[in-house]
Amino acid sequence: MGAIAAVTIYCLALAPVSQAQTTIDTAQAADKSLQNVKKRGALIVGTDIPYGVMEYLDKSGKPAGIDIEIAKEVTTDLGAKLTLKTLPFAKLFGALKKGEIDAVISAVTITEERQKEMLFSAPYMDAGMSIAVVDTTTDIKGEKDLAGKTVGVLAGTVGEKLMTESTYVEESKLRRYKDNDDRLRDLVDGKIDAAIVHFVSMKPSKIKLLTPPLTQSFYGIVTRLNDQKLMDAINFTLRRIKRNGKLESVKNKYIYQ
Amino acid sequence: MKISSKILGAFILTAFVVFVALATSHFLRIRHHFEADFLRNAKVLAYALDGSITTMSDLDMGDKLRVTVQKTMWLNPDVVRIDINTPLAGKLSTVVSSEPSRIRRRAGATNAEAFKNNSQVVSFYEDERGRFLSLSSPIHSAKRQIGTFDILFILEVIDERIKESMIFYSTVTFCAIFISSILLYLFIRFSIINRLDQLRQAVGIYGREGVLPAVEVDTRDEIGDLARDISQMTKDHTETQERLRQGQRLEAVGRLTGGIAHDFNNILMVVQGNAELLAKKSNAPAKLLTPILQAAESGSDLIKRLLVFSRAQSLSTEDISLEKLVSRILDILSVSVGNDVDVELNCEEELWQVNVDYGQVENAVLNLAINARDAMPDGGKLTFDCRNITVPTSALPLELDLPHGEYVCLSVTDTGTGMNETVVENAFDPFFTTKEVDEGTGLGLSMVYGFAQQSGGYACISTTEGIGTTVYIYLPRAEVSEGQQHDQADTDGDKTVS
């Protein structure tokens, strides 16, 4: 009797507080994104493997990384299986728009231009760029101090672009790496003075990130613009893993903070 | 429907109502509490956001403002949307939004109100996605209001906390109410219902078999009182039934006796009349005639007594003071009862007069006194007691076998051997006697009974073996008139002819 009564009261008491509400447009009313995923029993997620700690193939060849773990959380809540589709980053949005994939979870930075064409979830990851230095030996405290210093960047990334455009860093002192681990090893060994990083994936005790970061940006999960119901479900999972500490533990697993 | 079922039903209903009331009250209280708590944090967040925007030079900061919005959302899982609005072309428009694709739909009523009043505007609402808190707040720069922002919070945390709290509270409350109800029910079951059941069964047995089984009556509460009352009532009822039965028996015997006595009296008159004529007209030897006349005399005397019992004799009633009558008889009695018997007369002050046959009362008192004396061979105490009695309308009429009215009760108490049950049952029967042959006729108490009944009163016996016996005679009070009242006050007026 207690349980029934509790549920009854709970429902009754929830009923009132209802005020003027934003209208639901026709696209949203016809939104079957969530229904389709549940019907299919699988969420098709597009991702560009490898991309640092965000997504990669582990030693046994299975996809791993922060994005993959978040995707698994989402599919668990949806009660669906996770189907990963690996595509080059540049083709991900096209595949999404064509309906080949349901969502993109691939370290996608939230930008205003992208938001006009696609639906973004709440930010799940701080992806700003910072200057990484060796804690014990450096005299670098900010971007200005990079003048005359050797700076390591990953080729073809936002970090390289930032340093190329920087008024303080000399082109001759810029060292372009393909492998992040090599770069951080050189930093620890003193072969370079600083590195421009999103975050430090290993846990070398000597490296620290300077604050404030050079840039701030956030990663979000992407769906088609009208797939609001699927996005609501994704946001629900993100809220859940933010609140219960799961997201933080996933980050701690891969990133040195 | 059994009373236990009704009580159980009432308990379940009461428990449900109490539970619903408590749960509802708890729900409203915690929801209010959680919402107030949430709102407080939301306002703090709004002030912080206002503060961080204020440090920017203006609102045209593109990425920086957008990053601030994203950072706020990233740090606060409950924030599902943030819009920043500024007055453009005379109206408030959204310039930065966490959902730019729907940018034109924003800058609604609460934003306009927040901008107009330069204050935070809060509203709770609900849709199919859940419950929300919308908080619109002004943005300031250099103490100047430059726009507003609208933060939308989803309240699922509150709902989760309410749910958890309700489950816990409901479980605890339900268990507490359930256990209390069970205990209360068991208490009522064992202390009231079971005992009522015992009483009901006992009364049922009494109805069928006329015997009331022993019922536990040791408690000093209403049920105990009821059990005692039922026990007393059944006892009284049994006694009354017995008296009624005895009365009916005496009534029948009286009628039979009266009829026989009347016819026998006629026969005896012939015998006596002719014997007397024979004595006058013939010279028949007196030796033969005298026994005939004596036998006829004895027979006539016997018939008079039988007529008294059968209430068929003619009464010559008058208003009498019983006190005076009894005291007069006592003068005579004191000699006949002997020195080893103490005689005492107690009369109530202002004893009413009775309207009866003087001679019959005298006979009755004498008979009772003689019986009492015979019951006290080793001496004792003989007490005459006269009291005024009013039988109220509410009195059980069968208890005294008397109609409503005023009576004077004359009781004669001895400290003699008392009577056993069989003797008491037959004491008023004519010719019933425990005395030796020739010592008693067995008509004394029969006459007392018949006389009392014929006078509109009643006679009964209370006796305990080894302790003594009391015979009560109830006689109706004389009708009171002013003259009689005067006579009653007169010390010489022991007899007043009506």
Coordinates of N, CA and C in Angstrom, one line a residue, chain B residues 7-209:
Chain B
I7 N -13.7 -2.9 12.8 CA -12.5 -2.2 13.4 C -11.3 -2.3 12.5
L8 N -11.1 -3.5 12.0 CA -10.0 -3.7 11.1 C -10.1 -2.8 9.8
G9 N -11.3 -2.7 9.3 CA -11.6 -1.9 8.1 C -11.3 -0.4 8.5
A10 N -11.8 0.0 9.7 CA -11.6 1.4 10.1 C -10.2 1.7 10.3
F11 N -9.4 0.7 10.8 CA -8.0 0.9 11.0 C -7.3 1.1 9.6
I12 N -7.6 0.2 8.7 CA -7.0 0.3 7.4 C -7.3 1.6 6.8
L13 N -8.5 2.0 6.8 CA -8.9 3.3 6.2 C -8.2 4.5 6.9
T14 N -8.2 4.4 8.3 CA -7.5 5.5 9.0 C -6.0 5.5 8.7
A15 N -5.5 4.3 8.7 CA -4.0 4.2 8.4 C -3.7 4.8 7.0
F16 N -4.6 4.5 6.1 CA -4.4 5.0 4.7 C -4.5 6.5 4.7
V17 N -5.5 7.0 5.3 CA -5.7 8.5 5.3 C -4.6 9.2 6.0
V18 N -4.1 8.6 7.2 CA -3.0 9.2 7.9 C -1.8 9.2 7.0
F19 N -1.6 8.0 6.4 CA -0.4 7.9 5.6 C -0.4 8.8 4.4
V20 N -1.6 9.0 3.7 CA -1.7 9.9 2.6 C -1.4 11.3 3.1
A21 N -2.0 11.7 4.2 CA -1.9 13.0 4.7 C -0.4 13.3 5.1
L22 N 0.3 12.4 5.7 CA 1.7 12.6 6.1 C 2.6 12.6 4.9
A23 N 2.3 11.7 3.9 CA 3.1 11.7 2.7 C 3.0 12.9 1.9
T24 N 1.7 13.4 1.8 CA 1.4 14.6 1.0 C 2.1 15.8 1.7
S25 N 2.0 15.9 3.0 CA 2.6 17.0 3.7 C 4.1 16.9 3.6
H26 N 4.7 15.7 3.7 CA 6.1 15.6 3.5 C 6.5 16.0 2.1
F27 N 5.8 15.5 1.1 CA 6.1 15.8 -0.3 C 6.1 17.3 -0.5
L28 N 5.1 18.0 -0.1 CA 5.0 19.4 -0.3 C 6.1 20.2 0.4
R29 N 6.4 19.7 1.6 CA 7.5 20.3 2.4 C 8.9 20.2 1.7
I30 N 9.2 18.9 1.3 CA 10.5 18.7 0.8 C 10.6 19.4 -0.6
R31 N 9.5 19.3 -1.4 CA 9.6 20.0 -2.7 C 9.9 21.5 -2.5
H32 N 9.2 22.1 -1.6 CA 9.4 23.5 -1.4 C 10.8 23.7 -0.9
H33 N 11.3 22.8 0.0 CA 12.6 23.0 0.5 C 13.7 22.8 -0.6
F34 N 13.5 21.7 -1.4 CA 14.5 21.5 -2.5 C 14.5 22.6 -3.5
E35 N 13.3 23.1 -3.9 CA 13.2 24.1 -4.9 C 13.8 25.4 -4.4
A36 N 13.6 25.7 -3.1 CA 14.2 26.9 -2.6 C 15.7 26.8 -2.6
D37 N 16.2 25.6 -2.2 CA 17.6 25.4 -2.2 C 18.2 25.5 -3.6
F38 N 17.5 24.9 -4.5 CA 17.9 24.9 -5.9 C 17.9 26.4 -6.5
L39 N 16.9 27.1 -6.1 CA 16.7 28.5 -6.6 C 17.9 29.4 -6.1
R40 N 18.2 29.1 -4.8 CA 19.3 29.9 -4.2 C 20.6 29.7 -5.0
N41 N 20.9 28.4 -5.3 CA 22.1 28.1 -6.0 C 22.1 28.7 -7.4
A42 N 20.9 28.6 -8.0 CA 20.7 29.2 -9.4 C 21.0 30.7 -9.4
K43 N 20.5 31.3 -8.4 CA 20.7 32.8 -8.3 C 22.2 33.1 -8.1
V44 N 22.9 32.3 -7.3 CA 24.3 32.5 -7.1 C 25.0 32.3 -8.5
L45 N 24.6 31.3 -9.2 CA 25.2 31.1 -10.5 C 25.0 32.3 -11.4
A46 N 23.7 32.8 -11.4 CA 23.4 33.9 -12.2 C 24.2 35.2 -11.9
Y47 N 24.5 35.4 -10.6 CA 25.3 36.5 -10.2 C 26.7 36.3 -10.7
A48 N 27.2 35.1 -10.6 CA 28.6 34.8 -11.0 C 28.7 35.0 -12.5
L49 N 27.7 34.6 -13.3 CA 27.7 34.8 -14.7 C 27.7 36.3 -15.1
D50 N 26.8 37.0 -14.4 CA 26.7 38.4 -14.5 C 28.1 39.1 -14.3
G51 N 28.7 38.6 -13.2 CA 30.1 39.1 -12.8 C 31.1 38.9 -13.9
S52 N 31.1 37.7 -14.5 CA 32.1 37.4 -15.5 C 31.9 38.1 -16.8
I53 N 30.6 38.3 -17.1 CA 30.3 39.1 -18.3 C 30.6 40.6 -18.1
T54 N 30.4 41.1 -16.9 CA 30.6 42.5 -16.6 C 32.1 42.8 -16.8
T55 N 33.0 41.8 -16.6 CA 34.4 42.2 -16.8 C 34.8 42.3 -18.3
M56 N 33.9 41.9 -19.2 CA 34.1 42.1 -20.6 C 33.7 43.5 -21.0
S57 N 34.3 44.0 -22.0 CA 34.1 45.4 -22.4 C 32.7 45.6 -22.9
D58 N 32.2 44.7 -23.8 CA 30.9 44.9 -24.3 C 30.4 43.5 -24.7
L59 N 29.2 43.4 -25.3 CA 28.6 42.1 -25.6 C 29.1 41.6 -26.9
D60 N 29.8 42.4 -27.7 CA 30.2 42.0 -29.0 C 31.5 41.2 -28.9
M61 N 31.5 40.1 -28.2 CA 32.8 39.5 -27.9 C 32.8 38.1 -28.5
G62 N 31.8 37.8 -29.3 CA 31.9 36.5 -30.0 C 32.3 35.3 -29.2
D63 N 33.4 34.8 -29.6 CA 33.9 33.5 -29.0 C 34.1 33.6 -27.5
K64 N 34.5 34.7 -27.0 CA 34.8 34.8 -25.6 C 33.5 34.6 -24.8
L65 N 32.4 35.3 -25.2 CA 31.2 35.1 -24.5 C 30.6 33.7 -24.7
R66 N 30.8 33.2 -25.9 CA 30.2 31.9 -26.2 C 31.0 30.8 -25.3
V67 N 32.3 31.0 -25.1 CA 33.0 30.1 -24.3 C 32.6 30.2 -22.8
T68 N 32.3 31.5 -22.4 CA 31.8 31.7 -21.0 C 30.5 30.9 -20.9
V69 N 29.6 31.0 -21.9 CA 28.3 30.3 -21.8 C 28.6 28.8 -21.7
Q70 N 29.5 28.3 -22.6 CA 29.8 26.8 -22.6 C 30.4 26.4 -21.3
K71 N 31.3 27.2 -20.8 CA 31.9 26.9 -19.5 C 30.9 26.7 -18.4
T72 N 30.0 27.7 -18.4 CA 29.0 27.7 -17.3 C 28.2 26.4 -17.4
M73 N 27.8 26.0 -18.7 CA 27.1 24.8 -18.9 C 27.9 23.5 -18.5
W74 N 29.2 23.6 -18.9 CA 30.1 22.5 -18.6 C 30.2 22.2 -17.1
L75 N 30.3 23.3 -16.3 CA 30.4 23.2 -14.9 C 29.1 22.9 -14.2
N76 N 28.0 23.2 -14.8 CA 26.7 23.0 -14.1 C 25.8 22.0 -14.9
P77 N 25.8 20.8 -14.5 CA 25.1 19.8 -15.3 C 23.6 20.1 -15.4
D78 N 23.0 20.9 -14.4 CA 21.6 21.1 -14.4 C 21.2 22.2 -15.4
V79 N 22.2 23.0 -15.9 CA 21.9 24.0 -16.9 C 21.8 23.4 -18.3
V80 N 20.6 23.6 -18.9 CA 20.4 23.0 -20.2 C 20.4 24.0 -21.3
R81 N 20.4 25.3 -20.9 CA 20.4 26.3 -22.0 C 20.7 27.7 -21.4
I82 N 21.5 28.4 -22.1 CA 21.8 29.8 -21.7 C 21.6 30.7 -23.0
D83 N 20.9 31.8 -22.8 CA 20.7 32.8 -23.9 C 21.2 34.1 -23.3
I84 N 21.9 34.9 -24.2 CA 22.3 36.2 -23.7 C 21.6 37.2 -24.7
N85 N 20.9 38.1 -24.1 CA 20.1 39.1 -24.9 C 20.5 40.5 -24.7
T86 N 20.3 41.3 -25.7 CA 20.6 42.7 -25.6 C 19.6 43.5 -26.5
P87 N 19.3 44.7 -26.1 CA 18.4 45.5 -26.9 C 19.0 45.9 -28.2
L88 N 18.3 45.4 -29.2 CA 18.7 45.8 -30.6 C 17.5 46.3 -31.3
A89 N 17.6 47.4 -32.0 CA 16.6 48.0 -32.8 C 15.3 48.1 -32.0
G90 N 15.4 48.5 -30.7 CA 14.3 48.8 -29.9 C 13.6 47.6 -29.2
K91 N 14.2 46.4 -29.5 CA 13.6 45.3 -28.8 C 14.8 44.3 -28.3
L92 N 14.4 43.5 -27.4 CA 15.4 42.6 -26.8 C 15.6 41.4 -27.8
S93 N 16.9 41.2 -28.2 CA 17.2 40.0 -29.1 C 18.3 39.2 -28.5
T94 N 18.2 37.9 -28.8 CA 19.2 37.0 -28.4 C 20.5 37.1 -29.3
V95 N 21.6 37.3 -28.7 CA 22.8 37.5 -29.5 C 23.8 36.3 -29.3
V96 N 23.7 35.7 -28.2 CA 24.5 34.5 -28.0 C 23.6 33.4 -27.3
S97 N 23.7 32.2 -27.8 CA 22.9 31.2 -27.2 C 23.6 29.9 -27.2
S98 N 23.4 29.0 -26.3 CA 24.0 27.7 -26.3 C 23.4 26.9 -27.4
E99 N 22.3 27.3 -27.9 CA 21.6 26.6 -29.1 C 21.4 27.7 -30.2
P100 N 22.4 28.1 -30.9 CA 22.2 29.2 -31.9 C 21.2 28.8 -33.0
S101 N 21.0 27.6 -33.3 CA 20.1 27.3 -34.4 C 18.7 27.7 -34.1
R102 N 18.4 27.9 -32.8 CA 17.0 28.3 -32.4 C 17.0 29.7 -31.8
I103 N 18.1 30.4 -32.2 CA 18.3 31.7 -31.6 C 17.2 32.7 -31.6
R104 N 16.4 32.7 -32.7 CA 15.4 33.7 -32.9 C 14.1 33.4 -32.1
R105 N 14.1 32.2 -31.6 CA 12.9 31.9 -30.8 C 13.0 32.4 -29.3
R106 N 14.1 32.9 -29.0 CA 14.3 33.2 -27.6 C 14.0 34.7 -27.3
A107 N 14.5 35.2 -26.2 CA 14.3 36.5 -25.7 C 12.8 36.7 -25.4
G108 N 12.3 35.8 -24.6 CA 10.8 35.8 -24.3 C 10.4 36.8 -23.2
A109 N 9.2 36.5 -22.7 CA 8.6 37.4 -21.7 C 9.4 37.6 -20.5
T110 N 10.0 36.6 -19.9 CA 10.7 36.8 -18.6 C 12.0 37.6 -18.8
N111 N 12.6 37.4 -20.0 CA 13.8 38.3 -20.3 C 13.4 39.7 -20.4
A112 N 12.3 40.0 -21.1 CA 11.8 41.4 -21.2 C 11.5 42.0 -19.8
E113 N 10.8 41.1 -19.0 CA 10.5 41.6 -17.7 C 11.7 41.9 -16.8
A114 N 12.7 41.0 -16.9 CA 14.0 41.2 -16.2 C 14.7 42.4 -16.7
F115 N 14.6 42.7 -18.0 CA 15.3 43.9 -18.5 C 14.6 45.1 -18.0
K116 N 13.2 45.1 -18.1 CA 12.4 46.2 -17.8 C 12.6 46.6 -16.3
N117 N 12.6 45.6 -15.4 CA 12.6 45.8 -14.0 C 14.0 45.8 -13.4
N118 N 15.0 45.5 -14.3 CA 16.4 45.3 -13.9 C 16.5 44.4 -12.6
S119 N 15.8 43.3 -12.7 CA 15.9 42.3 -11.6 C 15.7 40.9 -12.1
Q120 N 16.1 40.0 -11.2 CA 15.9 38.6 -11.6 C 14.5 38.2 -11.7
V121 N 14.1 37.4 -12.7 CA 12.7 36.9 -12.8 C 12.8 35.4 -12.8
V122 N 12.0 34.8 -12.0 CA 12.1 33.3 -11.8 C 10.8 32.7 -12.2
S123 N 10.8 31.6 -13.0 CA 9.5 30.9 -13.2 C 9.8 29.4 -13.3
F124 N 8.9 28.6 -12.7 CA 9.0 27.1 -12.8 C 8.0 26.7 -13.8
Y125 N 8.3 25.8 -14.7 CA 7.3 25.2 -15.6 C 7.6 23.8 -15.9
E126 N 6.7 23.1 -16.6 CA 6.9 21.7 -16.8 C 6.4 21.4 -18.2
D127 N 7.1 20.6 -18.9 CA 6.6 20.0 -20.2 C 7.0 18.5 -20.3
E128 N 6.8 18.0 -21.5 CA 7.0 16.5 -21.6 C 8.4 16.1 -21.3
R129 N 9.3 17.1 -21.4 CA 10.7 16.7 -21.1 C 11.1 16.7 -19.6
G130 N 10.3 17.4 -18.9 CA 10.5 17.4 -17.4 C 10.1 18.8 -16.8
R131 N 10.6 19.0 -15.6 CA 10.3 20.3 -14.9 C 11.5 21.2 -15.1
F132 N 11.2 22.4 -15.2 CA 12.3 23.4 -15.5 C 12.2 24.6 -14.6
L133 N 13.3 25.3 -14.4 CA 13.4 26.6 -13.7 C 14.0 27.5 -14.7
S134 N 13.3 28.6 -15.1 CA 13.8 29.6 -16.0 C 14.2 30.8 -15.1
L135 N 15.4 31.2 -15.3 CA 15.9 32.4 -14.5 C 16.4 33.4 -15.4
S136 N 15.7 34.6 -15.5 CA 16.2 35.7 -16.3 C 16.8 36.7 -15.4
S137 N 17.9 37.2 -15.9 CA 18.7 38.1 -15.0 C 19.3 39.2 -15.8
P138 N 19.3 40.4 -15.3 CA 20.0 41.5 -16.0 C 21.5 41.4 -16.0
I139 N 22.1 41.9 -17.1 CA 23.6 41.9 -17.2 C 24.0 43.4 -17.1
H140 N 25.1 43.6 -16.3 CA 25.5 45.0 -16.1 C 26.9 45.2 -16.6
S141 N 27.2 46.4 -17.0 CA 28.6 46.7 -17.3 C 28.8 48.2 -16.9
A142 N 29.7 48.4 -16.1 CA 30.0 49.8 -15.6 C 28.7 50.3 -15.0
K143 N 28.1 49.5 -14.1 CA 26.8 49.8 -13.4 C 25.7 50.1 -14.3
R144 N 25.8 49.8 -15.6 CA 24.7 50.1 -16.6 C 24.2 48.8 -17.0
Q145 N 22.9 48.7 -17.1 CA 22.2 47.5 -17.6 C 22.4 47.4 -19.1
I146 N 23.1 46.3 -19.6 CA 23.3 46.2 -21.0 C 22.5 45.1 -21.7
G147 N 21.9 44.3 -20.9 CA 21.1 43.2 -21.5 C 20.6 42.3 -20.4
T148 N 20.2 41.1 -20.9 CA 19.8 40.1 -19.9 C 20.3 38.7 -20.4
F149 N 20.4 37.8 -19.4 CA 20.5 36.4 -19.9 C 19.5 35.5 -19.2
D150 N 19.2 34.4 -19.9 CA 18.2 33.5 -19.5 C 18.8 32.1 -19.3
I151 N 18.8 31.6 -18.1 CA 19.4 30.3 -17.8 C 18.2 29.3 -17.6
L152 N 18.2 28.2 -18.3 CA 17.2 27.2 -18.1 C 17.8 26.0 -17.4
F153 N 17.2 25.7 -16.2 CA 17.7 24.6 -15.4 C 16.7 23.5 -15.5
I154 N 17.2 22.3 -15.7 CA 16.2 21.1 -15.6 C 16.2 20.6 -14.1
L155 N 15.0 20.3 -13.6 CA 14.9 20.0 -12.2 C 14.9 18.5 -11.9
E156 N 15.5 17.8 -12.7 CA 15.5 16.3 -12.5 C 16.2 15.9 -11.2
V157 N 17.2 16.7 -10.8 CA 17.9 16.5 -9.5 C 16.9 16.5 -8.4
I158 N 16.1 17.6 -8.4 CA 15.1 17.8 -7.3 C 14.1 16.6 -7.4
D159 N 13.7 16.2 -8.6 CA 12.7 15.1 -8.7 C 13.3 13.8 -8.1
E160 N 14.6 13.6 -8.4 CA 15.3 12.4 -7.9 C 15.4 12.4 -6.4
R161 N 15.8 13.6 -5.9 CA 15.9 13.7 -4.4 C 14.5 13.6 -3.8
I162 N 13.5 14.1 -4.4 CA 12.1 14.0 -3.8 C 11.7 12.5 -3.9
K163 N 12.1 11.9 -5.0 CA 11.7 10.4 -5.1 C 12.4 9.6 -4.0
E164 N 13.7 9.9 -3.9 CA 14.4 9.1 -2.9 C 13.9 9.4 -1.5
S165 N 13.6 10.7 -1.2 CA 13.1 11.0 0.1 C 11.7 10.4 0.3
M166 N 10.9 10.5 -0.7 CA 9.5 9.9 -0.6 C 9.5 8.4 -0.4
I167 N 10.4 7.7 -1.1 CA 10.5 6.3 -0.9 C 10.9 6.0 0.5
F168 N 11.9 6.7 1.0 CA 12.4 6.4 2.4 C 11.3 6.8 3.4
Y169 N 10.8 8.0 3.2 CA 9.8 8.5 4.2 C 8.5 7.6 4.2
S170 N 8.1 7.2 2.9 CA 6.9 6.4 2.8 C 7.1 5.1 3.5
T171 N 8.3 4.5 3.2 CA 8.6 3.2 3.8 C 8.6 3.2 5.3
V172 N 9.3 4.2 5.9 CA 9.4 4.4 7.3 C 8.0 4.7 7.9
T173 N 7.3 5.6 7.3 CA 5.9 6.0 7.8 C 5.0 4.8 7.7
F174 N 5.0 4.2 6.5 CA 4.1 3.1 6.4 C 4.4 2.0 7.4
C175 N 5.6 1.7 7.6 CA 6.0 0.6 8.6 C 5.5 1.0 10.0
A176 N 5.8 2.3 10.3 CA 5.4 2.8 11.7 C 3.9 2.7 11.8
I177 N 3.1 3.2 10.8 CA 1.7 3.2 10.9 C 1.2 1.7 10.9
F178 N 1.8 0.9 10.1 CA 1.3 -0.5 10.0 C 1.5 -1.2 11.3
I179 N 2.7 -1.0 11.9 CA 3.0 -1.7 13.1 C 2.1 -1.2 14.3
S180 N 2.0 0.2 14.3 CA 1.1 0.7 15.3 C -0.3 0.2 15.2
S181 N -0.8 0.1 13.9 CA -2.2 -0.3 13.7 C -2.3 -1.8 14.2
I182 N -1.3 -2.6 13.8 CA -1.4 -4.0 14.2 C -1.4 -4.1 15.7
L183 N -0.5 -3.3 16.4 CA -0.5 -3.4 17.9 C -1.8 -2.9 18.5
L184 N -2.3 -1.8 17.9 CA -3.6 -1.3 18.4 C -4.7 -2.3 18.2
Y185 N -4.7 -2.9 17.0 CA -5.8 -3.8 16.6 C -5.7 -5.0 17.6
L186 N -4.5 -5.5 17.8 CA -4.3 -6.7 18.7 C -4.8 -6.3 20.1
F187 N -4.5 -5.1 20.5 CA -4.9 -4.7 21.9 C -6.4 -4.7 21.9
I188 N -7.1 -4.1 20.9 CA -8.5 -4.0 20.9 C -9.1 -5.4 20.8
R189 N -8.4 -6.2 20.0 CA -8.9 -7.6 19.8 C -9.0 -8.4 21.1
F190 N -7.8 -8.3 21.8 CA -7.7 -9.1 23.0 C -8.4 -8.4 24.3
S191 N -8.4 -7.1 24.3 CA -9.0 -6.5 25.5 C -10.5 -6.2 25.4
I192 N -11.0 -6.1 24.1 CA -12.4 -5.8 24.0 C -13.2 -6.9 23.3
I193 N -12.7 -7.1 22.0 CA -13.5 -8.0 21.2 C -13.6 -9.4 21.7
N194 N -12.5 -10.0 22.1 CA -12.5 -11.3 22.7 C -13.4 -11.5 23.9
R195 N -13.3 -10.4 24.8 CA -14.1 -10.5 26.0 C -15.6 -10.3 25.7
L196 N -15.9 -9.4 24.7 CA -17.3 -9.2 24.3 C -17.8 -10.6 23.7
D197 N -16.9 -11.3 23.0 CA -17.3 -12.5 22.4 C -17.6 -13.5 23.5
Q198 N -16.8 -13.5 24.6 CA -17.0 -14.4 25.7 C -18.4 -14.1 26.3
L199 N -18.7 -12.8 26.5 CA -20.0 -12.4 27.0 C -21.1 -12.9 26.2
R200 N -20.9 -12.6 24.8 CA -22.0 -13.0 23.9 C -22.3 -14.5 24.0
Q201 N -21.2 -15.3 24.0 CA -21.4 -16.8 24.1 C -22.0 -17.1 25.5
A202 N -21.6 -16.4 26.5 CA -22.2 -16.7 27.8 C -23.7 -16.4 27.8
V203 N -24.1 -15.3 27.2 CA -25.5 -14.9 27.2 C -26.3 -15.9 26.3
G204 N -25.6 -16.3 25.2 CA -26.2 -17.3 24.4 C -26.5 -18.6 25.1
I205 N -25.5 -19.0 25.9 CA -25.7 -20.3 26.7 C -26.8 -20.1 27.7
Y206 N -26.9 -18.9 28.3 CA -27.9 -18.6 29.3 C -29.3 -18.6 28.6
G207 N -29.3 -18.1 27.4 CA -30.6 -18.1 26.7 C -31.1 -19.5 26.4
R208 N -30.1 -20.4 26.1 CA -30.5 -21.8 25.7 C -30.7 -22.6 26.9
E209 N -29.8 -22.5 27.9 CA -29.8 -23.5 29.0 C -30.3 -22.9 30.3

